[in-house]
Coordinates of C-alpha atoms (C1' of nucleotides) in Angstrom, one line a residue:
Chain N
X1 CA -1.1 24.3 -19.1
X2 CA -0.3 24.3 -15.4
X3 CA 3.1 23.9 -13.7
X4 CA 4.3 22.5 -10.4
X5 CA 7.8 23.8 -10.3
X6 CA 9.0 26.1 -7.6
X7 CA 12.3 26.6 -5.7
X8 CA 10.9 26.3 -2.2
X9 CA 10.5 22.7 -1.5
X10 CA 6.9 23.4 -0.6
X11 CA 4.2 21.9 -2.8
X12 CA 2.9 24.3 -5.5
X13 CA -0.7 25.2 -5.1
X14 CA -2.1 24.0 -8.4
X15 CA -2.2 20.2 -8.2
X16 CA -1.6 18.1 -5.2
X17 CA 0.8 15.2 -5.6
X18 CA -0.9 11.8 -6.1
X19 CA -0.9 9.6 -3.0
X20 CA 1.2 7.1 -4.9
X21 CA 4.0 9.7 -5.2
X22 CA 4.1 10.0 -1.4
X23 CA 4.6 6.4 -0.9
X24 CA 7.4 6.3 -3.4
X25 CA 9.0 9.3 -1.6
X26 CA 9.4 7.1 1.5
X27 CA 11.2 4.5 -0.6
X28 CA 13.5 7.1 -2.1
X29 CA 14.3 8.3 1.3
X30 CA 15.1 4.8 2.5
X31 CA 17.4 4.2 -0.5
X32 CA 19.1 7.5 0.0
X33 CA 19.9 6.7 3.6
X34 CA 21.4 3.4 2.5
X35 CA 23.5 5.2 -0.1
X36 CA 24.8 7.7 2.4
X37 CA 25.7 4.9 4.8
X38 CA 27.6 3.3 1.9
X39 CA 29.5 6.5 1.4
X40 CA 27.9 7.5 -1.9
X41 CA 27.7 11.3 -2.5
X42 CA 25.3 11.4 -5.5
X43 CA 22.8 9.3 -7.3
X44 CA 20.7 9.6 -10.4
X45 CA 17.1 9.2 -11.2
X46 CA 17.8 6.0 -13.0
X47 CA 20.1 4.7 -10.2
X48 CA 17.5 5.5 -7.6
X49 CA 14.7 4.0 -9.7
X50 CA 16.5 0.8 -10.7
X51 CA 16.7 -0.8 -7.3
X52 CA 13.1 0.1 -6.6
X53 CA 11.7 -1.0 -9.9
X54 CA 10.7 2.5 -11.1
X55 CA 11.6 4.3 -14.3
X56 CA 14.0 7.2 -14.2
X57 CA 11.2 9.4 -15.6
X58 CA 9.0 8.6 -12.7
X59 CA 11.6 9.4 -10.1
X60 CA 12.3 12.8 -11.7
X61 CA 8.6 13.5 -12.0
X62 CA 7.9 12.6 -8.4
X63 CA 10.6 14.9 -7.1
X64 CA 9.6 17.7 -9.5
X65 CA 6.2 17.9 -7.8
X66 CA 8.0 19.6 -4.9
X67 CA 10.7 21.7 -6.5
X68 CA 14.0 21.4 -8.3
X69 CA 16.5 19.4 -6.3
X70 CA 18.7 17.8 -9.0
X71 CA 21.8 18.9 -10.8
X72 CA 21.8 18.4 -14.6
X73 CA 24.8 16.3 -15.6
X74 CA 25.4 15.3 -12.0
X75 CA 22.2 13.8 -10.5
X76 CA 20.9 14.3 -6.9
X77 CA 23.2 14.8 -4.0
X78 CA 22.1 12.3 -1.3
X79 CA 22.9 14.5 1.7
X80 CA 21.0 17.3 0.1
X81 CA 17.9 15.4 -1.0
X82 CA 17.4 13.5 2.3
X83 CA 16.3 16.6 4.3
X84 CA 14.1 17.8 1.4
X85 CA 12.1 14.5 1.4
X86 CA 12.0 14.5 5.2
X87 CA 10.6 18.0 5.1
X88 CA 7.9 16.9 2.6
X89 CA 6.9 13.9 4.6
X90 CA 7.0 15.8 7.9
X91 CA 9.7 13.7 9.5
X92 CA 12.1 16.6 9.8
X93 CA 10.8 17.1 13.3
X94 CA 10.5 14.6 16.2
X95 CA 7.1 13.1 16.7
X96 CA 6.0 11.7 20.1
X97 CA 3.7 8.7 19.6
X98 CA 1.2 7.1 21.8
X99 CA 0.6 3.3 21.7
X100 CA -2.6 1.8 22.8
X101 CA -2.4 -1.8 23.7
X102 CA 0.7 -3.5 25.3
X103 CA 0.1 -7.1 24.1
X104 CA 2.5 -9.2 22.1
X105 CA 2.6 -7.0 19.0
X106 CA 2.7 -3.8 21.0
X107 CA 5.7 -4.9 23.0
X108 CA 7.5 -6.0 19.8
X109 CA 6.8 -2.6 18.3
X110 CA 8.2 -0.9 21.4
X111 CA 11.4 -2.7 20.9
X112 CA 11.6 -1.9 17.2
X113 CA 14.5 0.4 16.4
X114 CA 13.4 1.5 13.0
X115 CA 10.9 4.1 14.4
X116 CA 13.5 6.1 16.2
X117 CA 15.7 6.2 13.1
X118 CA 13.0 8.2 11.3
X119 CA 12.2 10.5 14.2
X120 CA 9.4 8.7 16.0
X121 CA 9.5 8.2 19.8
X122 CA 6.9 6.2 21.5
X123 CA 6.6 8.2 24.7
X124 CA 3.4 6.7 26.3
X125 CA 1.8 3.3 26.3
X126 CA -1.8 2.7 27.4
X127 CA -3.4 -0.5 28.6
X128 CA -6.1 -1.7 31.0
X129 CA -4.3 -4.8 32.3
X130 CA -3.6 -4.1 36.0
X131 CA -0.5 -6.2 35.9
X132 CA 1.1 -4.0 33.2
X133 CA -0.2 -0.5 34.1
X134 CA 2.2 1.5 36.2
X135 CA 5.2 -0.5 34.9
X136 CA 7.6 0.4 32.2
X137 CA 8.4 -1.4 29.0
X138 CA 11.5 -0.7 27.0
X139 CA 11.8 2.4 29.2
X140 CA 8.3 3.7 28.3
X141 CA 5.7 4.1 31.0
X142 CA 2.5 2.1 30.7
X143 CA -0.5 4.3 31.7
X144 CA -4.0 3.2 32.4
X145 CA -6.3 3.8 29.5
X146 CA -8.4 6.1 31.7
X147 CA -5.5 8.6 31.7
X148 CA -5.5 8.8 27.9
X149 CA -6.8 12.4 27.6
X150 CA -4.6 13.8 30.3
X151 CA -1.3 12.2 29.2
X152 CA -1.9 13.0 25.5
X153 CA -2.6 16.6 26.3
X154 CA 0.3 16.9 28.7
X155 CA 2.8 15.4 26.2
X156 CA 1.2 17.1 23.2
X157 CA 1.0 13.8 21.3
X158 CA -0.7 14.0 17.9
X159 CA -0.1 10.5 16.6
X160 CA -1.1 7.2 18.0
X161 CA -0.8 3.5 17.2
X162 CA -3.8 1.2 17.8
X163 CA -2.5 -2.3 18.8
X164 CA -5.7 -3.7 20.5
X165 CA -8.0 -6.5 19.4
X166 CA -10.3 -5.8 16.5
X167 CA -13.4 -5.5 18.6
X168 CA -11.9 -2.8 20.7
X169 CA -10.4 -0.7 17.9
X170 CA -13.3 1.6 17.1
X171 CA -13.9 2.5 20.7
X172 CA -10.2 3.3 21.2
X173 CA -10.2 5.4 18.0
X174 CA -13.2 7.5 19.2
X175 CA -11.4 8.2 22.5
X176 CA -8.2 9.1 20.6
X177 CA -10.1 11.6 18.4
X178 CA -11.8 13.1 21.4
X179 CA -8.3 13.5 23.0
X180 CA -7.1 15.5 20.0
X181 CA -5.1 12.9 18.1
X182 CA -4.6 13.8 14.4
X183 CA -3.3 10.6 13.0
X184 CA -3.8 6.9 13.7
X185 CA -1.7 4.0 12.6
X186 CA -4.2 1.1 13.0
X187 CA -2.9 -2.5 13.4
X188 CA -6.3 -3.9 14.2
X189 CA -7.8 -5.8 11.3
X190 CA -10.9 -3.6 11.0
X191 CA -11.8 -0.4 9.1
X192 CA -12.3 2.3 11.6
X193 CA -14.6 5.3 11.0
X194 CA -13.0 8.6 11.7
X195 CA -13.9 12.3 11.2
X196 CA -12.5 14.0 8.1
X197 CA -9.8 15.9 10.0
X198 CA -8.1 12.8 11.4
X199 CA -5.8 10.7 9.2
X200 CA -5.4 7.0 9.3
X201 CA -3.2 4.3 7.9
X202 CA -4.1 0.7 8.3
X203 CA -1.6 -2.1 8.6
X204 CA -3.3 -5.6 8.3
X205 CA -0.7 -8.3 8.4
X206 CA -3.0 -11.0 7.1
X207 CA -3.9 -8.8 4.2
X208 CA -0.2 -8.4 3.2
X209 CA 0.1 -12.1 3.1
X210 CA -3.0 -12.4 1.0
X211 CA -1.6 -10.0 -1.5
X212 CA 1.5 -12.2 -1.6
X213 CA -0.4 -15.4 -2.2
X214 CA -2.3 -13.7 -5.1
X215 CA 1.0 -12.9 -6.8
X216 CA 2.3 -16.4 -6.2
X217 CA -0.8 -18.1 -7.6
X218 CA -0.9 -15.7 -10.5
X219 CA 2.7 -16.5 -11.5
X220 CA 2.0 -20.2 -11.3
X221 CA -1.2 -20.0 -13.4
X222 CA 0.7 -18.2 -16.1
Chain Z
X1 CA -13.8 -3.1 -27.4
X2 CA -12.7 -5.9 -25.0
X3 CA -14.7 -7.6 -22.3
X4 CA -13.8 -9.2 -19.0
X5 CA -17.0 -10.9 -18.1
X6 CA -17.3 -14.6 -17.7
X7 CA -19.2 -17.0 -15.5
X8 CA -16.3 -19.0 -14.1
X9 CA -14.8 -16.9 -11.4
X10 CA -11.5 -17.2 -13.1
X11 CA -9.9 -14.1 -14.7
X12 CA -10.7 -13.6 -18.3
X13 CA -7.7 -13.7 -20.5
X14 CA -7.9 -10.3 -22.1
X15 CA -6.9 -7.7 -19.4
X16 CA -5.4 -8.5 -16.0
X17 CA -6.9 -6.7 -13.0
X18 CA -5.0 -3.7 -11.8
X19 CA -2.9 -4.3 -8.7
X20 CA -5.1 -1.7 -6.9
X21 CA -8.1 -4.0 -7.4
X22 CA -6.4 -6.9 -5.7
X23 CA -5.7 -4.8 -2.5
X24 CA -9.3 -3.7 -2.4
X25 CA -10.4 -7.3 -2.8
X26 CA -8.7 -8.1 0.6
X27 CA -10.6 -5.2 2.2
X28 CA -13.9 -6.4 0.7
X29 CA -13.2 -9.9 2.1
X30 CA -12.5 -8.5 5.5
X31 CA -15.7 -6.5 5.5
X32 CA -17.7 -9.5 4.3
X33 CA -16.4 -11.6 7.1
X34 CA -17.4 -8.9 9.6
X35 CA -20.9 -8.8 8.1
X36 CA -21.3 -12.5 8.3
X37 CA -20.2 -12.5 12.0
X38 CA -22.9 -9.8 12.5
X39 CA -25.5 -12.1 10.9
X40 CA -26.0 -10.2 7.7
X41 CA -27.0 -12.3 4.7
X42 CA -26.5 -9.8 1.9
X43 CA -24.9 -6.5 1.2
X44 CA -24.7 -4.1 -1.8
X45 CA -21.9 -2.5 -3.7
X46 CA -22.8 0.8 -2.0
X47 CA -23.0 -0.7 1.4
X48 CA -19.7 -2.5 1.0
X49 CA -18.0 0.6 -0.5
X50 CA -19.4 3.1 2.1
X51 CA -17.4 1.8 5.1
X52 CA -14.3 1.5 3.0
X53 CA -14.5 4.9 1.3
X54 CA -15.0 3.5 -2.2
X55 CA -17.8 4.3 -4.6
X56 CA -20.5 1.7 -5.4
X57 CA -19.4 1.7 -9.1
X58 CA -15.8 0.9 -8.1
X59 CA -16.9 -2.1 -6.0
X60 CA -19.0 -3.5 -8.8
X61 CA -16.3 -2.9 -11.3
X62 CA -13.7 -4.6 -9.2
X63 CA -15.7 -7.7 -8.7
X64 CA -16.8 -7.8 -12.3
X65 CA -13.2 -8.3 -13.3
X66 CA -13.6 -11.9 -12.1
X67 CA -17.1 -12.8 -13.0
X68 CA -20.8 -12.1 -12.1
X69 CA -21.4 -12.7 -8.4
X70 CA -24.1 -10.2 -7.6
X71 CA -27.9 -10.4 -7.9
X72 CA -29.7 -7.5 -9.5
X73 CA -32.2 -6.0 -7.0
X74 CA -30.7 -7.9 -4.1
X75 CA -27.0 -7.3 -4.0
X76 CA -24.2 -9.7 -3.0
X77 CA -24.8 -12.7 -0.7
X78 CA -22.0 -12.6 1.8
X79 CA -21.6 -16.3 2.3
X80 CA -21.4 -16.7 -1.5
X81 CA -19.0 -13.9 -2.2
X82 CA -16.4 -14.8 0.5
X83 CA -15.3 -18.1 -1.1
X84 CA -15.1 -16.4 -4.4
X85 CA -12.7 -13.7 -3.2
X86 CA -10.7 -16.3 -1.3
X87 CA -10.4 -18.3 -4.5
X88 CA -9.1 -15.2 -6.4
X89 CA -6.6 -14.3 -3.7
X90 CA -5.5 -17.9 -3.3
X91 CA -6.5 -18.2 0.3
X92 CA -9.0 -20.9 -0.3
X93 CA -6.3 -23.4 0.6
X94 CA -4.0 -23.6 3.7
X95 CA -0.5 -22.1 3.3
X96 CA 2.3 -23.3 5.4
X97 CA 4.7 -20.4 6.1
X98 CA 8.3 -20.2 7.2
X99 CA 9.5 -17.4 9.4
X100 CA 13.2 -16.4 9.4
X101 CA 14.2 -14.6 12.5
X102 CA 12.9 -15.2 16.0
X103 CA 13.5 -11.8 17.6
X104 CA 11.0 -9.5 19.2
X105 CA 8.9 -8.9 16.1
X106 CA 9.1 -12.5 15.0
X107 CA 7.8 -13.8 18.3
X108 CA 5.0 -11.3 18.3
X109 CA 4.0 -12.4 14.8
X110 CA 4.0 -16.0 15.9
X111 CA 1.5 -15.1 18.6
X112 CA -0.7 -13.2 16.1
X113 CA -4.1 -14.9 15.6
X114 CA -5.0 -13.0 12.5
X115 CA -2.9 -15.2 10.2
X116 CA -4.6 -18.5 11.0
X117 CA -8.0 -16.9 10.4
X118 CA -7.1 -16.4 6.7
X119 CA -5.5 -19.8 6.3
X120 CA -1.9 -19.2 7.1
X121 CA 0.0 -21.4 9.5
X122 CA 3.6 -20.6 10.5
X123 CA 5.0 -24.1 10.6
X124 CA 8.7 -23.5 10.9
X125 CA 10.9 -20.8 12.4
X126 CA 14.6 -20.4 11.6
X127 CA 17.3 -18.5 13.6
X128 CA 21.0 -18.8 14.4
X129 CA 20.9 -18.0 18.1
X130 CA 21.9 -21.2 19.9
X131 CA 19.7 -20.3 22.9
X132 CA 16.6 -20.4 20.7
X133 CA 17.4 -23.1 18.2
X134 CA 15.9 -26.4 19.1
X135 CA 13.2 -24.9 21.3
X136 CA 9.6 -24.2 20.4
X137 CA 7.8 -20.9 20.4
X138 CA 4.0 -20.8 20.4
X139 CA 4.2 -24.5 19.5
X140 CA 6.3 -23.9 16.5
X141 CA 9.8 -25.5 16.3
X142 CA 12.8 -23.2 15.9
X143 CA 15.3 -24.7 13.4
X144 CA 18.8 -23.6 12.8
X145 CA 19.2 -21.5 9.7
X146 CA 21.5 -24.2 8.3
X147 CA 18.5 -26.5 8.0
X148 CA 16.6 -24.1 5.8
X149 CA 16.6 -26.0 2.5
X150 CA 15.9 -29.3 4.1
X151 CA 12.9 -28.2 6.2
X152 CA 11.4 -26.1 3.4
X153 CA 11.6 -29.0 1.0
X154 CA 10.2 -31.5 3.5
X155 CA 7.3 -29.3 4.5
X156 CA 6.7 -28.1 1.0
X157 CA 6.7 -24.5 2.1
X158 CA 6.3 -21.9 -0.6
X159 CA 5.9 -18.7 1.4
X160 CA 8.3 -17.1 3.9
X161 CA 8.5 -14.1 6.2
X162 CA 11.8 -12.3 6.6
X163 CA 12.0 -10.8 10.1
X164 CA 15.8 -10.3 10.5
X165 CA 17.8 -7.1 10.7
X166 CA 18.1 -5.1 7.5
X167 CA 21.7 -6.0 6.9
X168 CA 20.9 -9.7 6.8
X169 CA 17.8 -9.5 4.7
X170 CA 19.3 -9.9 1.2
X171 CA 21.4 -12.9 2.2
X172 CA 18.4 -14.6 3.7
X173 CA 16.3 -13.8 0.6
X174 CA 18.9 -15.4 -1.6
X175 CA 18.9 -18.6 0.4
X176 CA 15.1 -18.7 0.4
X177 CA 15.0 -18.4 -3.4
X178 CA 17.5 -21.1 -3.7
X179 CA 15.4 -23.3 -1.4
X180 CA 12.4 -22.9 -3.7
X181 CA 10.4 -20.2 -2.0
X182 CA 7.9 -18.4 -4.3
X183 CA 6.8 -15.5 -2.1
X184 CA 8.5 -13.4 0.5
X185 CA 6.9 -11.1 3.0
X186 CA 9.7 -8.8 4.0
X187 CA 9.7 -6.9 7.3
X188 CA 13.3 -5.7 7.0
X189 CA 13.5 -2.0 6.0
X190 CA 15.4 -2.6 2.8
X191 CA 14.5 -3.3 -0.8
X192 CA 15.5 -6.9 -1.6
X193 CA 16.5 -7.9 -5.2
X194 CA 14.8 -11.1 -6.4
X195 CA 14.4 -13.1 -9.6
X196 CA 11.3 -12.5 -11.6
X197 CA 9.6 -15.6 -10.6
X198 CA 9.6 -14.8 -6.9
X199 CA 7.0 -12.4 -5.5
X200 CA 7.6 -10.0 -2.6
X201 CA 5.6 -7.7 -0.4
X202 CA 7.4 -5.3 1.8
X203 CA 6.1 -4.1 5.2
X204 CA 8.1 -1.2 6.6
X205 CA 6.6 0.1 9.8
X206 CA 8.5 3.3 9.8
X207 CA 7.3 4.0 6.3
X208 CA 3.7 3.6 7.4
X209 CA 4.2 6.2 10.1
X210 CA 5.8 8.5 7.5
X211 CA 2.8 8.2 5.3
X212 CA 0.7 9.2 8.3
X213 CA 2.7 12.2 9.3
X214 CA 2.5 13.4 5.7
X215 CA -1.3 13.3 5.8
X216 CA -1.3 15.0 9.2
X217 CA 1.0 17.8 8.1
X218 CA -1.0 18.3 4.9
X219 CA -4.3 18.6 6.7
X220 CA -2.8 21.2 9.0
X221 CA -1.2 23.2 6.2
X222 CA -4.6 23.5 4.4
Chain M
dT1 C1' -45.9 -3.5 -10.1
dA2 C1' -42.4 -0.4 -8.0
dG3 C1' -38.0 -0.2 -6.0
dA4 C1' -33.5 -1.8 -5.6
dT5 C1' -29.4 -3.1 -7.5
dT6 C1' -26.5 -5.3 -10.7
dG7 C1' -23.1 -5.6 -14.9
dT8 C1' -21.4 -2.9 -18.5
dT9 C1' -20.5 0.8 -21.6
dA10 C1' -18.7 5.3 -22.7
dA11 C1' -16.8 9.6 -20.8
dT12 C1' -13.7 11.5 -17.6
dC13 C1' -10.0 11.9 -15.1
dG14 C1' -5.3 10.9 -13.5
dA15 C1' -0.8 8.8 -13.7
dT16 C1' 3.1 7.1 -16.4
dT17 C1' 6.2 7.2 -20.2
dA18 C1' 8.9 9.0 -23.9
dA19 C1' 11.4 12.5 -25.8
dC20 C1' 14.3 16.5 -25.7
dA21 C1' 16.1 21.2 -25.0
dA22 C1' 18.7 23.1 -21.2
dT23 C1' 22.4 22.5 -18.1
dC24 C1' 26.6 21.2 -15.8
Chain V
dT1 C1' 34.3 19.8 -25.7
dA2 C1' 31.6 15.4 -25.1
dG3 C1' 28.9 12.9 -21.9
dA4 C1' 25.6 12.7 -18.4
dT5 C1' 21.6 14.0 -16.5
dT6 C1' 18.0 17.1 -15.2
dG7 C1' 13.1 19.3 -15.5
dT8 C1' 9.3 19.6 -18.4
dT9 C1' 6.2 19.0 -22.2
dA10 C1' 3.2 16.2 -25.0
dA11 C1' 1.6 11.5 -25.9
dT12 C1' 0.1 7.3 -24.1
dC13 C1' -1.8 4.5 -21.1
dG14 C1' -4.7 3.0 -17.3
dA15 C1' -8.2 3.6 -13.7
dT16 C1' -12.3 5.7 -11.9
dT17 C1' -16.9 7.6 -12.4
dA18 C1' -21.4 8.3 -14.3
dA19 C1' -25.2 6.6 -16.5
dC20 C1' -28.5 3.2 -17.7
dA21 C1' -30.7 -1.0 -19.7
dA22 C1' -31.4 -5.5 -17.7
dT23 C1' -32.9 -8.1 -13.8
dC24 C1' -34.9 -9.7 -9.7

DNA sequence: TAGATTGTTAATCGATTAACAATC
DNA sequence: TAGATTGTTAATCGATTAACAATC
């Protein structure tokens, strides 16, 4: 009826990939990077799926949403597929990221090496605590929250991480939107309301643990 | 054809709730807790769904997997629904949690108040760094990794968080499984292989950012 | 009573799986 | 060539939505 195939690596117009596909894409990318580090040149849809618990058909279908990247009889060349997926996800470029909140968790995230590996650089931190503002953490300057708009405009930052207490999160989000931010990674355990044109991903650590206890209890109960 | 309704609050036998339902349940719970804090007595399926971006029908359907908890014409009583959802998720009891790895991120998680609010207590930390082992962080004792089995058995811990570098994660997971752990929250950016009877939830912070850049780029591209 | 809202069914929509011709 | 593996179609399966009688 309708087809999604094309050669360009850009999504075809006629049916957007399901959100679930995008989250698997990130996992494929991570596996491929491990494979390259281990010296592997190619992999197959079944090889890639196996470790992640997906079927070979699903892996092929997911990738086929965006084009033809495999080689019949051979599989997928890791070094070839990696930049393709990065292009789809938008991590083929460097993204400067702002972080709001320099508490415990914020500082830990500043020290986290995994971001840089995927092209993210936290270039500005904002807080209101006078003992931190003006200093530098992990080489990143801590600005006063009052300077949010100025710094975000000057550094052309489009992505921000909210790492403030739940009660402050919505207010911070509103300021970020007004400052021109297009995507927010929210670590505060609240749902924040945002205009349509701004994307958000929420990470609630307690919720992740809840999901885990559910599985544990379910397995016990039979 | 088949029905899921019952009065008990326990899942009916004939069709397990989709995994997506369980993750929404955690969000409902979080909203309900906010509502209670704001003094609200009841809410409706549309009220609950609205803030979270779900339809009223979906909220009702999700809850109906587990029983009848609403009141026609009135809605859901917050104080009544909260313990029901906690019961389903398994957070109606206290869970002692072990943490492996006392680096930057681990320490930040130890200071995070959100876990305790949902019934999780980190009661034991493990590391191999001689300068940290034997000390206490945020009131929690840091054991040597060699004592893993002993402490986990003694404290009857069933849930663990892996907060070690990617290269060490699988080895740690194997030891945890051997020690009788039933659920693992994995912060290392690798897929870990586990036996069927052990549950895992992975949190990869770089992947969350990737999902965000995809949405941002998509919205730009039109 | 009139208005609000549930739980549930049937209809729709979307995502996954199985199968296989085409390709290397 | 024989074996491996893709991309794609059609079939299956599962999840969401719409609608409405029942209830307060």
